[in-house]
Amino acid sequence: MSEKTKYELEFVVQSSPQLLYQYISTPSGLSEWFADNVNSRGELFTFIWDDSEEEAKLLSKKSGERIKFRWVADEDDGNDYFFEMRIQVDEITKDVSLMVTDYSEDDEMDENKMLWDNMISNLKHVLGSA
């Protein structure tokens, strides 16, 4: 399997950091925009889309700031890839941004960035900031 490349995306979101955090850190929040359904048992989150299911382990979170997951399939393969969503507030303008860090194989990079664009567009719609 080829190595994946780390990338980071920034999305400006019209929302309070507290509300945004609820949507990126809770199963009910994530199921509004990230997946069709999300369940969690402790540190294990199950993301459900149509006919597929993926499990991710919660690696770390800091309330109101960030959440970091690793897909169980990556962990089983011995990879330390992760995806992280981090809330960043500009000190001067108070603009709220959602920083997404993820990994992708080079030939899927554009597709994966577009997928994040679409998902964050859904998130903005749910937040009423689209």
PDB file of C-alpha atoms in Angstrom:
ATOM      1  CA  MET A   1       0.000   0.000   0.000  1.00  0.00           C
ATOM      2  CA  SER A   2       1.366   3.406  -0.924  1.00  0.00           C
ATOM      3  CA  GLU A   3       2.214   6.027   1.647  1.00  0.00           C
ATOM      4  CA  LYS A   4      -0.383   8.668   2.376  1.00  0.00           C
ATOM      5  CA  THR A   5       0.366  12.376   2.379  1.00  0.00           C
ATOM      6  CA  LYS A   6      -0.764  14.666   5.174  1.00  0.00           C
ATOM      7  CA  TYR A   7      -2.775  17.727   4.205  1.00  0.00           C
ATOM      8  CA  GLU A   8      -4.603  20.507   5.988  1.00  0.00           C
ATOM      9  CA  LEU A   9      -7.674  22.465   4.927  1.00  0.00           C
ATOM     10  CA  GLU A  10      -9.183  25.606   6.405  1.00  0.00           C
ATOM     11  CA  PHE A  11     -12.870  26.473   6.313  1.00  0.00           C
ATOM     12  CA  VAL A  12     -14.265  29.743   7.654  1.00  0.00           C
ATOM     13  CA  VAL A  13     -17.486  28.963   9.527  1.00  0.00           C
ATOM     14  CA  GLN A  14     -20.041  31.493  10.771  1.00  0.00           C
ATOM     15  CA  SER A  15     -20.643  29.935  14.175  1.00  0.00           C
ATOM     16  CA  SER A  16     -19.666  30.191  17.788  1.00  0.00           C
ATOM     17  CA  PRO A  17     -16.762  27.901  18.678  1.00  0.00           C
ATOM     18  CA  GLN A  18     -18.937  26.241  21.363  1.00  0.00           C
ATOM     19  CA  LEU A  19     -21.717  25.326  18.936  1.00  0.00           C
ATOM     20  CA  LEU A  20     -19.256  24.187  16.269  1.00  0.00           C
ATOM     21  CA  TYR A  21     -17.530  21.946  18.806  1.00  0.00           C
ATOM     22  CA  GLN A  22     -20.812  20.156  19.514  1.00  0.00           C
ATOM     23  CA  TYR A  23     -21.122  19.335  15.814  1.00  0.00           C
ATOM     24  CA  ILE A  24     -17.592  17.934  15.474  1.00  0.00           C
ATOM     25  CA  SER A  25     -17.326  16.052  18.766  1.00  0.00           C
ATOM     26  CA  THR A  26     -20.663  14.354  19.508  1.00  0.00           C
ATOM     27  CA  PRO A  27     -22.294  11.406  17.725  1.00  0.00           C
ATOM     28  CA  SER A  28     -25.524  13.387  17.297  1.00  0.00           C
ATOM     29  CA  GLY A  29     -23.638  16.400  15.923  1.00  0.00           C
ATOM     30  CA  LEU A  30     -21.514  14.315  13.548  1.00  0.00           C
ATOM     31  CA  SER A  31     -24.554  12.432  12.249  1.00  0.00           C
ATOM     32  CA  GLU A  32     -26.049  15.762  11.124  1.00  0.00           C
ATOM     33  CA  TRP A  33     -23.312  16.380   8.544  1.00  0.00           C
ATOM     34  CA  PHE A  34     -20.421  13.880   8.575  1.00  0.00           C
ATOM     35  CA  ALA A  35     -22.192  10.526   8.268  1.00  0.00           C
ATOM     36  CA  ASP A  36     -25.737   9.175   8.025  1.00  0.00           C
ATOM     37  CA  ASN A  37     -25.467   7.874  11.573  1.00  0.00           C
ATOM     38  CA  VAL A  38     -22.787   7.898  14.264  1.00  0.00           C
ATOM     39  CA  ASN A  39     -22.641   5.740  17.372  1.00  0.00           C
ATOM     40  CA  SER A  40     -20.049   5.742  20.099  1.00  0.00           C
ATOM     41  CA  ARG A  41     -19.038   3.329  22.805  1.00  0.00           C
ATOM     42  CA  GLY A  42     -16.413   5.023  24.907  1.00  0.00           C
ATOM     43  CA  GLU A  43     -13.501   5.888  22.613  1.00  0.00           C
ATOM     44  CA  LEU A  44     -14.851   3.891  19.650  1.00  0.00           C
ATOM     45  CA  PHE A  45     -17.006   5.768  17.142  1.00  0.00           C
ATOM     46  CA  THR A  46     -18.920   3.945  14.398  1.00  0.00           C
ATOM     47  CA  PHE A  47     -19.646   6.026  11.290  1.00  0.00           C
ATOM     48  CA  ILE A  48     -22.418   4.708   9.047  1.00  0.00           C
ATOM     49  CA  TRP A  49     -23.008   5.741   5.410  1.00  0.00           C
ATOM     50  CA  ASP A  50     -25.650   4.014   3.267  1.00  0.00           C
ATOM     51  CA  ASP A  51     -24.356   0.422   3.194  1.00  0.00           C
ATOM     52  CA  SER A  52     -20.935   0.936   4.722  1.00  0.00           C
ATOM     53  CA  GLU A  53     -19.645   1.249   8.239  1.00  0.00           C
ATOM     54  CA  GLU A  54     -16.266   2.481   9.455  1.00  0.00           C
ATOM     55  CA  GLU A  55     -14.954   2.525  12.989  1.00  0.00           C
ATOM     56  CA  ALA A  56     -12.633   5.176  14.350  1.00  0.00           C
ATOM     57  CA  LYS A  57     -10.907   5.460  17.688  1.00  0.00           C
ATOM     58  CA  LEU A  58     -11.007   8.767  19.519  1.00  0.00           C
ATOM     59  CA  LEU A  59      -7.328   9.632  20.004  1.00  0.00           C
ATOM     60  CA  SER A  60      -7.702  12.938  21.801  1.00  0.00           C
ATOM     61  CA  LYS A  61      -9.972  15.878  22.301  1.00  0.00           C
ATOM     62  CA  LYS A  62      -9.788  19.230  23.966  1.00  0.00           C
ATOM     63  CA  SER A  63     -13.157  20.648  24.867  1.00  0.00           C
ATOM     64  CA  GLY A  64     -14.164  23.554  22.673  1.00  0.00           C
ATOM     65  CA  GLU A  65     -11.012  23.230  20.536  1.00  0.00           C
ATOM     66  CA  ARG A  66     -10.290  19.990  18.706  1.00  0.00           C
ATOM     67  CA  ILE A  67     -11.016  16.322  18.217  1.00  0.00           C
ATOM     68  CA  LYS A  68      -8.754  13.688  16.697  1.00  0.00           C
ATOM     69  CA  PHE A  69      -9.668  10.228  15.361  1.00  0.00           C
ATOM     70  CA  ARG A  70      -7.849   7.267  13.812  1.00  0.00           C
ATOM     71  CA  TRP A  71      -9.679   4.841  11.543  1.00  0.00           C
ATOM     72  CA  VAL A  72      -9.493   1.353  13.081  1.00  0.00           C
ATOM     73  CA  ALA A  73      -8.580  -0.067   9.637  1.00  0.00           C
ATOM     74  CA  ASP A  74      -5.473   2.170   9.580  1.00  0.00           C
ATOM     75  CA  GLU A  75      -4.569   1.121  13.105  1.00  0.00           C
ATOM     76  CA  ASP A  76      -4.978  -2.558  12.192  1.00  0.00           C
ATOM     77  CA  ASP A  77      -2.591  -1.991   9.267  1.00  0.00           C
ATOM     78  CA  GLY A  78      -0.050  -0.464  11.649  1.00  0.00           C
ATOM     79  CA  ASN A  79      -0.465   3.039  10.234  1.00  0.00           C
ATOM     80  CA  ASP A  80      -0.528   6.087  12.452  1.00  0.00           C
ATOM     81  CA  TYR A  81      -2.676   8.207  10.127  1.00  0.00           C
ATOM     82  CA  PHE A  82      -5.395  10.267  11.771  1.00  0.00           C
ATOM     83  CA  PHE A  83      -7.909  12.963  10.994  1.00  0.00           C
ATOM     84  CA  GLU A  84      -8.347  15.967  13.194  1.00  0.00           C
ATOM     85  CA  MET A  85     -10.825  18.835  13.272  1.00  0.00           C
ATOM     86  CA  ARG A  86      -9.568  21.905  15.100  1.00  0.00           C
ATOM     87  CA  ILE A  87     -11.408  25.145  15.810  1.00  0.00           C
ATOM     88  CA  GLN A  88      -9.332  28.260  15.353  1.00  0.00           C
ATOM     89  CA  VAL A  89     -10.488  31.755  16.301  1.00  0.00           C
ATOM     90  CA  ASP A  90      -8.715  34.781  14.855  1.00  0.00           C
ATOM     91  CA  GLU A  91      -7.754  36.984  17.811  1.00  0.00           C
ATOM     92  CA  ILE A  92      -8.351  40.226  15.925  1.00  0.00           C
ATOM     93  CA  THR A  93     -11.347  39.561  13.650  1.00  0.00           C
ATOM     94  CA  LYS A  94     -12.861  36.810  15.847  1.00  0.00           C
ATOM     95  CA  ASP A  95     -13.460  34.817  12.625  1.00  0.00           C
ATOM     96  CA  VAL A  96     -13.985  31.128  13.380  1.00  0.00           C
ATOM     97  CA  SER A  97     -12.242  28.578  11.176  1.00  0.00           C
ATOM     98  CA  LEU A  98     -12.402  24.818  11.163  1.00  0.00           C
ATOM     99  CA  MET A  99      -8.988  23.353  10.396  1.00  0.00           C
ATOM    100  CA  VAL A 100      -9.094  19.813   9.026  1.00  0.00           C
ATOM    101  CA  THR A 101      -5.992  17.625   9.018  1.00  0.00           C
ATOM    102  CA  ASP A 102      -6.208  14.353   7.111  1.00  0.00           C
ATOM    103  CA  TYR A 103      -4.141  11.924   5.053  1.00  0.00           C
ATOM    104  CA  SER A 104      -4.639  10.792   1.495  1.00  0.00           C
ATOM    105  CA  GLU A 105      -2.929   8.790  -1.186  1.00  0.00           C
ATOM    106  CA  ASP A 106      -1.586  11.198  -3.802  1.00  0.00           C
ATOM    107  CA  ASP A 107      -3.852   9.951  -6.596  1.00  0.00           C
ATOM    108  CA  GLU A 108      -6.925  10.505  -4.376  1.00  0.00           C
ATOM    109  CA  MET A 109      -5.917  13.884  -2.936  1.00  0.00           C
ATOM    110  CA  ASP A 110      -8.200  16.083  -5.076  1.00  0.00           C
ATOM    111  CA  GLU A 111     -11.132  13.725  -4.529  1.00  0.00           C
ATOM    112  CA  ASN A 112     -10.611  13.687  -0.751  1.00  0.00           C
ATOM    113  CA  LYS A 113     -10.299  17.474  -0.550  1.00  0.00           C
ATOM    114  CA  MET A 114     -13.525  17.779  -2.538  1.00  0.00           C
ATOM    115  CA  LEU A 115     -15.199  15.317  -0.154  1.00  0.00           C
ATOM    116  CA  TRP A 116     -14.195  17.509   2.811  1.00  0.00           C
ATOM    117  CA  ASP A 117     -15.448  20.589   0.915  1.00  0.00           C
ATOM    118  CA  ASN A 118     -18.831  18.906   0.472  1.00  0.00           C
ATOM    119  CA  MET A 119     -19.028  17.709   4.071  1.00  0.00           C
ATOM    120  CA  ILE A 120     -18.100  21.128   5.478  1.00  0.00           C
ATOM    121  CA  SER A 121     -20.681  22.658   3.135  1.00  0.00           C
ATOM    122  CA  ASN A 122     -23.247  20.322   4.773  1.00  0.00           C
ATOM    123  CA  LEU A 123     -21.989  21.384   8.206  1.00  0.00           C
ATOM    124  CA  LYS A 124     -22.362  25.081   7.318  1.00  0.00           C
ATOM    125  CA  HIS A 125     -25.890  24.386   6.071  1.00  0.00           C
ATOM    126  CA  VAL A 126     -26.790  22.653   9.357  1.00  0.00           C
ATOM    127  CA  LEU A 127     -25.270  25.547  11.321  1.00  0.00           C
ATOM    128  CA  GLY A 128     -27.168  28.067   9.215  1.00  0.00           C
ATOM    129  CA  SER A 129     -23.942  29.699   8.041  1.00  0.00           C
ATOM    130  CA  ALA A 130     -24.075  28.566   4.387  1.00  0.00           C
TER     131      ALA A 130
END
